[in-house]
Amino acid sequence: MKKPSKSIVIKILKISGITLGSILLLMFLIPILFPGKIAEEVKAFANKKLNGELNFKEANLSFFNHFPSLTLTLTDFSLKGSAPYQKETLVSANEMAFGIDISSLIFDKSIVIDKVFVSNAFINVKVNAKGEANYNVYISEAKTTTKDTTGNTSLRLDKIAIENSHLVYNDQSTKILIDAKGFNYIGNGDLDQAIFDIYTEAEIADFDFTYDGQQYLNNKSVKADLITKINTNSLAFVFQQNNLKINKLPVEFSGKFDFLSNGYDMDFNIKSENSKLNDFFTALPPAYVTWLEKTKVKGSTDLLFTLKGKYIASKNQKPNVAFNMKIRDGLIAYKDAPFPVSNIFLNFDTQLPALDTEQLKVNIDSVFFNVDKDYVKAIVKTQGLSKPTIDARINSKIDLALMDKAFGLQNMDLRGVLIADLKSKGVYDQKNNKIPVTDGKINFKNGYIKTDYYPNPIQKINLVASILDRKGSLDDLQINITPASFVFEGKPIFVKAKLQNFNNIRYDIKAKGELDLGRIYSVFSQKGLDVKGFVKADVAFKGSQDDAMKGRYNKLQNQGTLVLKNIKTTSEYLPKPFVIKEGTFKFHQDKMNFNDFLAAYGQSDFTMNGYLQNVIDFVLTNKAVLKGNFQLHSDFINVDEFMTVSDTTTDTTKTNEVTQTGVVVIPPNFDLQFNATANKINFDGLAIDNLTGNLNINKGQLTLKQSGFDLVGANVKMDLVYGSQSTEKAFFDFNVVAKEFDVKRAYNEVKMFREMATAAESAEGIISLDYKVAGILDANMAPIYPSLTGGGVLSVKKVKMKGFKLFGAVSKKTGREAIKNPDLSQVDIKTTIKNNIINIERFKFKVAGFRPRIEGQTSFDGKLNIKMRLGLPPFGIIGIPIKVTGTQEEPKVRLGKQTEDLQETEYEGEVPQPISEPAKAQ
């Protein structure tokens, strides 16, 4: 073949050299020729198209940052989010680079951005509980617009590249938190089209997934090859072909995700078919991965997770969730276990329609495994939560020591043989006397439990128990424990019980032994938690609820002694634990006698002697009423500590701030009487001394009769009724008689007096009070003024009305200086309260020869409607009519008689009637 001539080769080299040189020249010239134009156009585009504050340090135009693309690189880039997150960063990056289409730049003289490069970025996506997101920063085009001639920059992406970045997705509306570190992403496609496919490669070095505060994935590596169809007109995503790998577990992901104006529309399918069981464990939290390194795992598994429907928080519209898992031919053997857990078989399916727990369906169609010849097998199906329908069959014969070694259970040593056979089918609805038809037996022999949290085990555990209910009702329920026993710290515990008919319970219970609750709790929980207490029991109870309620005490056989020390008990009605410091209880028939019972609640202390009745029924059922009679003494009671607690969270990113609000709730199933004495009581800053009285707690109400106490230096007699309407509201009703107390001290020390008699701030002298008031208290135990009703008499013995703006204004208007700070003596002021108004009956007094007469109204918000007649010396026959309006702070005084009644404010709700019989002074 003829060789090309030397001249042709030289020409080709020249042309190639000139072409290459021209290209290199252009690569250097274009950034020099167009830098201002490109930077200005990009800034104009950003201002027009981005609804968020954009900042960067400097802009560089070059071919060499992301060769061969011509890119405008913005260093120290940051972009704020959209409302309501305008002040928080959406994206920050060391570099944000925009690729420029060279042909459009040279020939069309326009700037087309076709690539985006992000490196070392922090991408912080937030969605609040209302579904409002911070990523809505791009202003999309209207469907029909006139041609824009103000700018020549457009966004026609065909590539997005993210390198070594940190992505956080925090969605409070769905309670999903994703934290991805070492995030690398490359997306290619015809992104300039309205509808396009994007081909994605992604890697995440460290991936965390949390739902509703529970972390499901932690420190996982993720690889993904995805094909996603994106519709920019409707901002919809269709996940067509997506292959993921979470650590070693392969996962297929498909579905769609549409952004709505007020939420999302989702249809996700995540599945892993015929995967290795070993690979499944690699996708679990790190503790399982550490365990896996020492464990042989075989078998296959199928996983399917679906999420379908709309999530619109404002409409309380939520999607359906389902999860299905199957395990076949599973085997687990930890280290050198003598036998593996083999033949593991599982069919698990759960559905949660509309994220509604009342529609929750859990279907464990079957679970089975062997350890040598031992086995566990079960089928459990439930539907609903508060009134679940149950279908369960559980059968086992398992040596726990072999199972412990085969599974490699951490921090725990289990031994003993557990034999169980349980069948249960039906509805659990305690309110309507329904429980599943049940037949079950449990036999636990030579049990042993030891944990890393406590040096000594619970051992010699033996339990023989049965539960039987043939009719599916509480009155047919039978529970037999014959017997149960264990040894802890060298001390044996023995319990034997037979319970029948939980509507009219018949019981036969024997218990004997000593138990340190703090130490036994430490067996199961980490050290440092404050759970303490000592129980010593030698008791025997036999009888029926019917005999106890009808007074047939001779048929009861309840006897024995129970000693408690430093026991903490909690209740749904109280925000703090009630501590029994010391108590010896002796049982006889229906009574539980208290001997020198010492207790504490917060700062409050109590000493009681007396008895409780119906204790056994109260403990075993929720219908029984606990009765009792006590001599109660306290050195100090802080009533504020008995108020219920509500959680207030101002920001989910911050620690919850707990505020103590809520009324004191009286349990409805108490009938307790106390002959009470207390040296000191604190209630909302009110200091009460030397309380005596008869206290009764019955049917959710507290009644205090014939009580006396010292307040602000005076002896007070009071009758009181108190009860809660809810945890946020309560009613009260009291009569009070207080003789000759210092008005100035009362104003300074009694909050309610200060609020109801605001004008008495500077008054001095002695007054008496005989009053009755009923009303409603709010969540802070403060009175709701429109709800108050009542009335009574305020008797003035000798008071200097110093600083009363009402008298000062009248003095100024009439020119009578003596009326400015009058001295009152032997005056009875009668008032009534209703609908936020205090009505003042007509009363007279003498001052410096004048004979004033006053009547009218004032409101709890300080408004005045007072009629006054100023009788002139010497006998007051001739008088000046005066009317006072305005407020207590700024009274308006005019001559005349005609006034308008103040507007009443009616309370919308139930208001108790005042106690008819007033407290009697003694």
Coordinates of N, CA, C and O in Angstrom, one line a residue, residues 805-918:
K805 N -57.7 55.6 95.1 CA -57.8 56.6 94.0 C -59.2 57.1 93.9 O -59.5 58.2 93.4
L806 N -60.2 56.2 94.2 CA -61.6 56.6 94.2 C -61.8 57.8 95.1 O -62.4 58.8 94.7
F807 N -61.4 57.7 96.4 CA -61.7 58.8 97.3 C -60.8 60.0 96.9 O -61.2 61.2 97.1
G808 N -59.6 59.8 96.4 CA -58.8 60.9 96.0 C -59.5 61.7 94.8 O -59.4 62.9 94.8
A809 N -60.1 61.0 93.9 CA -60.7 61.7 92.8 C -61.9 62.4 93.3 O -62.2 63.6 92.8
V810 N -62.7 61.8 94.2 CA -63.9 62.5 94.7 C -63.5 63.7 95.5 O -64.1 64.8 95.4
S811 N -62.4 63.6 96.3 CA -61.9 64.8 97.0 C -61.5 65.9 96.1 O -61.8 67.1 96.4
K812 N -60.8 65.6 95.0 CA -60.4 66.6 94.1 C -61.6 67.3 93.4 O -61.6 68.5 93.2
K813 N -62.6 66.5 93.1 CA -63.8 67.0 92.3 C -64.6 67.9 93.2 O -65.1 68.9 92.8
T814 N -64.7 67.5 94.5 CA -65.6 68.3 95.4 C -64.8 69.3 96.2 O -65.4 70.2 96.9
G815 N -63.5 69.3 96.2 CA -62.7 70.2 97.0 C -62.7 69.9 98.4 O -62.4 70.8 99.3
R816 N -63.1 68.7 98.8 CA -63.1 68.3 100.3 C -61.9 67.4 100.6 O -61.9 66.2 100.3
E817 N -60.9 68.0 101.2 CA -59.6 67.4 101.4 C -59.8 66.2 102.4 O -59.1 65.2 102.3
A818 N -60.8 66.3 103.3 CA -61.0 65.3 104.4 C -61.4 63.9 103.8 O -61.2 62.9 104.4
I819 N -61.9 64.0 102.6 CA -62.4 62.7 102.0 C -61.3 61.9 101.3 O -61.4 60.8 101.0
K820 N -60.1 62.6 101.1 CA -59.0 62.0 100.3 C -58.5 60.7 100.9 O -58.4 59.7 100.3
N821 N -58.3 60.7 102.3 CA -57.8 59.5 103.0 C -58.7 59.3 104.2 O -58.3 59.5 105.3
P822 N -60.0 58.9 104.0 CA -60.9 58.8 105.2 C -60.6 57.7 106.1 O -60.0 56.7 105.7
D823 N -60.9 57.9 107.4 CA -60.9 56.8 108.4 C -62.3 56.2 108.5 O -63.2 56.9 108.8
L824 N -62.4 54.9 108.3 CA -63.6 54.2 108.5 C -63.6 53.4 109.7 O -62.6 52.8 110.1
S825 N -64.8 53.3 110.4 CA -64.9 52.4 111.5 C -66.4 52.0 111.7 O -67.3 52.7 111.3
Q826 N -66.5 50.7 112.1 CA -67.8 50.1 112.3 C -68.7 50.2 111.1 O -69.9 50.7 111.1
V827 N -68.2 49.8 109.9 CA -68.9 49.8 108.7 C -69.0 48.4 108.1 O -68.0 47.7 108.0
D828 N -70.2 47.9 107.8 CA -70.4 46.6 107.1 C -70.6 46.9 105.6 O -71.6 47.6 105.3
I829 N -69.8 46.3 104.8 CA -69.9 46.4 103.4 C -70.4 45.1 102.8 O -69.6 44.1 102.8
K830 N -71.6 45.0 102.3 CA -72.2 43.8 101.7 C -72.0 43.8 100.2 O -72.4 44.8 99.6
T831 N -71.5 42.7 99.7 CA -71.3 42.6 98.2 C -71.8 41.2 97.8 O -71.8 40.2 98.5
T832 N -72.1 41.2 96.5 CA -72.4 39.9 95.8 C -71.6 39.8 94.5 O -71.2 40.9 94.0
I833 N -71.3 38.6 94.1 CA -70.4 38.4 92.9 C -71.2 37.5 91.9 O -71.7 36.5 92.2
K834 N -71.1 38.0 90.6 CA -71.7 37.2 89.6 C -71.4 37.8 88.2 O -71.3 39.0 88.1
N835 N -71.0 36.9 87.3 CA -70.7 37.3 85.9 C -69.6 38.4 85.8 O -69.8 39.4 85.1
N836 N -68.6 38.2 86.6 CA -67.4 39.1 86.6 C -67.7 40.5 87.2 O -66.9 41.4 87.1
I837 N -68.8 40.6 87.9 CA -69.2 41.9 88.5 C -69.3 41.7 90.0 O -69.9 40.7 90.5
I838 N -68.8 42.7 90.8 CA -69.0 42.7 92.2 C -70.0 43.8 92.5 O -69.7 45.0 92.2
N839 N -71.2 43.5 93.0 CA -72.2 44.4 93.3 C -72.1 44.9 94.7 O -72.1 44.0 95.6
I840 N -72.0 46.2 95.0 CA -71.9 46.7 96.3 C -73.2 47.3 96.8 O -73.8 48.2 96.2
E841 N -73.7 46.7 97.9 CA -74.9 47.3 98.5 C -74.7 48.6 99.2 O -73.5 48.9 99.6
R842 N -75.7 49.4 99.3 CA -75.6 50.7 99.9 C -75.0 50.7 101.3 O -75.5 49.9 102.1
F843 N -74.0 51.5 101.6 CA -73.5 51.6 103.0 C -73.1 53.0 103.2 O -72.8 53.8 102.3
K844 N -73.1 53.4 104.5 CA -72.9 54.8 104.9 C -71.7 54.8 105.9 O -71.5 53.8 106.6
F845 N -71.1 56.0 106.1 CA -70.0 56.2 107.1 C -69.9 57.7 107.3 O -70.4 58.5 106.5
K846 N -69.2 58.0 108.4 CA -69.0 59.4 108.7 C -67.5 59.7 108.6 O -66.6 58.9 109.0
V847 N -67.2 60.9 108.1 CA -65.8 61.3 108.0 C -65.7 62.9 108.0 O -66.3 63.5 107.2
A848 N -65.1 63.4 109.1 CA -64.9 64.9 109.2 C -66.2 65.7 109.0 O -66.2 66.7 108.4
G849 N -67.3 65.1 109.6 CA -68.5 65.8 109.5 C -69.4 65.5 108.3 O -70.6 65.8 108.3
F850 N -68.7 64.9 107.3 CA -69.5 64.5 106.1 C -70.1 63.1 106.3 O -69.6 62.3 107.1
R851 N -71.2 62.8 105.6 CA -71.8 61.5 105.7 C -72.0 60.9 104.3 O -73.0 61.0 103.6
P852 N -70.9 60.3 103.8 CA -70.9 59.7 102.4 C -71.8 58.5 102.4 O -71.9 57.7 103.4
R853 N -72.4 58.2 101.3 CA -73.2 57.0 101.1 C -72.8 56.4 99.7 O -72.8 57.2 98.7
I854 N -72.5 55.1 99.7 CA -71.9 54.5 98.5 C -72.6 53.3 98.1 O -73.0 52.5 99.0
E855 N -72.8 53.0 96.8 CA -73.4 51.8 96.3 C -72.9 51.7 94.8 O -72.4 52.7 94.2
G856 N -73.1 50.5 94.2 CA -72.7 50.4 92.8 C -72.0 49.1 92.4 O -72.3 48.1 93.0
Q857 N -71.2 49.2 91.4 CA -70.5 48.0 90.8 C -69.0 48.2 90.6 O -68.6 49.4 90.3
T858 N -68.3 47.1 90.6 CA -66.9 47.1 90.1 C -66.7 45.8 89.4 O -67.4 44.8 89.8
S859 N -65.8 45.7 88.5 CA -65.6 44.4 87.8 C -64.2 43.9 88.1 O -63.3 44.7 88.6
F860 N -63.9 42.7 87.9 CA -62.6 42.1 88.2 C -61.5 42.6 87.2 O -60.4 42.4 87.5
D861 N -61.9 43.2 86.1 CA -60.9 43.8 85.3 C -60.8 45.3 85.6 O -60.2 46.1 84.8
G862 N -61.3 45.8 86.8 CA -61.0 47.1 87.3 C -62.0 48.2 86.9 O -61.8 49.4 87.2
K863 N -63.1 47.9 86.2 CA -64.0 49.0 85.8 C -64.9 49.4 86.9 O -65.2 48.6 87.8
L864 N -65.4 50.7 86.9 CA -66.2 51.2 88.0 C -67.5 51.7 87.5 O -67.6 52.3 86.4
N865 N -68.5 51.5 88.4 CA -69.8 52.2 88.2 C -70.4 52.4 89.6 O -71.2 51.6 90.1
I866 N -69.9 53.5 90.2 CA -70.2 53.8 91.6 C -71.2 55.0 91.7 O -70.9 56.1 91.1
K867 N -72.2 54.8 92.5 CA -73.1 56.0 92.8 C -72.7 56.4 94.3 O -72.7 55.6 95.2
M868 N -72.6 57.7 94.4 CA -72.2 58.2 95.7 C -73.0 59.5 96.1 O -73.3 60.3 95.2
R869 N -73.4 59.6 97.3 CA -74.0 60.8 97.8 C -73.2 61.4 99.0 O -73.0 60.7 100.0
L870 N -72.7 62.6 98.8 CA -71.9 63.2 99.8 C -72.7 64.1 100.7 O -73.1 65.2 100.3
G871 N -73.2 63.5 101.9 CA -74.0 64.3 102.8 C -73.2 65.4 103.5 O -72.2 65.1 104.1
L872 N -73.7 66.7 103.4 CA -73.0 67.8 103.9 C -73.3 68.0 105.4 O -74.4 67.6 105.9
P873 N -72.3 68.6 106.1 CA -72.5 68.8 107.6 C -73.7 69.8 107.7 O -74.0 70.6 106.7
P874 N -74.4 69.8 108.8 CA -74.1 69.0 110.0 C -74.7 67.7 110.0 O -74.2 66.7 110.7
F875 N -75.9 67.5 109.3 CA -76.6 66.2 109.5 C -76.7 65.4 108.2 O -77.3 64.3 108.2
G876 N -76.2 65.9 107.1 CA -76.2 65.2 105.9 C -77.5 65.2 105.2 O -77.7 64.4 104.3
I877 N -78.4 66.1 105.6 CA -79.7 66.1 105.0 C -79.6 66.6 103.5 O -80.2 66.1 102.6
I878 N -78.7 67.6 103.3 CA -78.4 68.0 102.0 C -77.2 67.3 101.5 O -76.1 67.2 102.2
G879 N -77.3 66.7 100.3 CA -76.1 66.0 99.8 C -75.8 66.3 98.3 O -76.7 66.8 97.6
I880 N -74.6 66.0 97.9 CA -74.2 66.2 96.5 C -74.1 64.8 95.8 O -73.4 63.9 96.2
P881 N -75.0 64.6 94.7 CA -74.9 63.4 94.0 C -73.7 63.3 93.1 O -73.4 64.2 92.4
I882 N -73.0 62.2 93.2 CA -71.7 62.0 92.5 C -71.8 60.6 91.8 O -72.2 59.6 92.4
K883 N -71.3 60.5 90.6 CA -71.1 59.2 89.9 C -69.7 59.1 89.6 O -69.0 60.0 89.1
V884 N -69.2 57.8 89.7 CA -67.8 57.5 89.5 C -67.7 56.4 88.5 O -68.3 55.3 88.7
T885 N -67.1 56.6 87.3 CA -66.9 55.6 86.3 C -65.4 55.5 86.0 O -64.5 55.9 86.8
G886 N -65.0 54.9 84.9 CA -63.6 54.7 84.5 C -63.1 53.4 85.1 O -63.8 52.4 85.2
T887 N -61.9 53.5 85.6 CA -61.3 52.3 86.2 C -60.7 52.6 87.6 O -60.7 53.8 88.0
Q888 N -60.4 51.6 88.3 CA -59.8 51.8 89.6 C -58.5 52.5 89.5 O -58.1 53.3 90.5
E889 N -57.7 52.4 88.5 CA -56.5 53.1 88.3 C -56.8 54.6 87.9 O -56.0 55.5 88.3
E890 N -57.8 54.8 87.1 CA -58.1 56.1 86.6 C -59.6 56.4 86.7 O -60.4 56.4 85.7
P891 N -60.1 56.6 88.0 CA -61.5 56.9 88.2 C -61.9 58.3 87.6 O -61.1 59.2 87.7
K892 N -63.1 58.3 87.0 CA -63.7 59.6 86.5 C -64.9 60.0 87.3 O -65.8 59.2 87.5
V893 N -64.8 61.2 88.0 CA -65.8 61.6 88.9 C -66.6 62.8 88.3 O -66.0 63.7 87.8
R894 N -67.9 62.6 88.3 CA -68.8 63.6 87.8 C -70.0 63.8 88.7 O -70.3 62.9 89.5
L895 N -70.6 65.0 88.6 CA -71.8 65.2 89.4 C -73.0 64.6 88.7 O -73.1 64.6 87.5
G896 N -74.0 64.1 89.4 CA -75.1 63.5 88.8 C -75.5 62.1 89.4 O -74.7 61.6 90.2
K897 N -76.6 61.6 89.0 CA -77.1 60.3 89.5 C -77.1 59.2 88.5 O -77.0 58.0 88.8
Q898 N -77.4 59.6 87.2 CA -77.6 58.6 86.2 C -76.3 57.9 85.8 O -75.3 58.5 85.5
T899 N -76.3 56.5 85.8 CA -75.1 55.7 85.4 C -75.6 54.6 84.6 O -76.8 54.2 84.6
E900 N -74.7 53.9 83.9 CA -75.0 52.7 83.1 C -74.3 51.5 83.8 O -73.2 51.6 84.2
D901 N -75.1 50.4 83.9 CA -74.5 49.2 84.5 C -73.4 48.7 83.7 O -73.3 48.8 82.5
L902 N -72.4 48.1 84.4 CA -71.3 47.5 83.7 C -71.7 46.3 83.0 O -72.7 45.6 83.4
Q903 N -71.1 46.0 81.9 CA -71.4 44.9 81.0 C -70.9 43.6 81.7 O -69.8 43.4 82.1
E904 N -71.9 42.6 81.9 CA -71.6 41.4 82.5 C -70.9 40.4 81.5 O -71.2 40.5 80.3
T905 N -70.1 39.5 82.1 CA -69.5 38.5 81.3 C -69.9 37.1 81.8 O -69.5 36.7 82.9
E906 N -70.7 36.4 81.1 CA -71.2 35.1 81.6 C -70.2 34.0 81.3 O -69.5 34.0 80.2
Y907 N -70.1 33.1 82.2 CA -69.2 32.0 82.0 C -69.9 30.8 81.3 O -71.0 30.4 81.7
E908 N -69.3 30.4 80.2 CA -69.9 29.3 79.4 C -69.4 28.0 80.0 O -68.4 27.4 79.6
G909 N -70.2 27.4 80.9 CA -69.8 26.2 81.5 C -70.5 26.0 82.8 O -71.3 26.9 83.3
E910 N -70.4 24.8 83.4 CA -71.1 24.5 84.7 C -70.4 25.2 85.9 O -69.2 25.2 86.0
V911 N -71.2 25.9 86.7 CA -70.7 26.6 87.8 C -71.4 26.1 89.1 O -72.6 26.0 89.1
P912 N -70.7 25.6 90.1 CA -71.3 25.1 91.3 C -72.0 26.2 92.1 O -71.7 27.4 92.1
Q913 N -73.1 25.8 92.8 CA -73.8 26.7 93.7 C -73.0 26.9 95.0 O -72.4 25.9 95.5
P914 N -73.0 28.1 95.6 CA -72.2 28.3 96.8 C -72.8 27.4 98.0 O -74.0 27.1 98.0
I915 N -71.9 27.1 98.9 CA -72.4 26.3 100.1 C -73.4 27.1 100.8 O -73.3 28.3 101.1
S916 N -74.5 26.5 101.2 CA -75.7 27.2 101.8 C -75.4 27.6 103.2 O -75.8 28.7 103.7
E917 N -74.7 26.7 103.9 CA -74.5 27.0 105.4 C -73.1 27.6 105.5 O -72.1 27.0 105.2
P918 N -73.0 28.8 106.0 CA -71.7 29.4 106.2 C -70.9 28.8 107.3 O -71.5 28.2 108.2

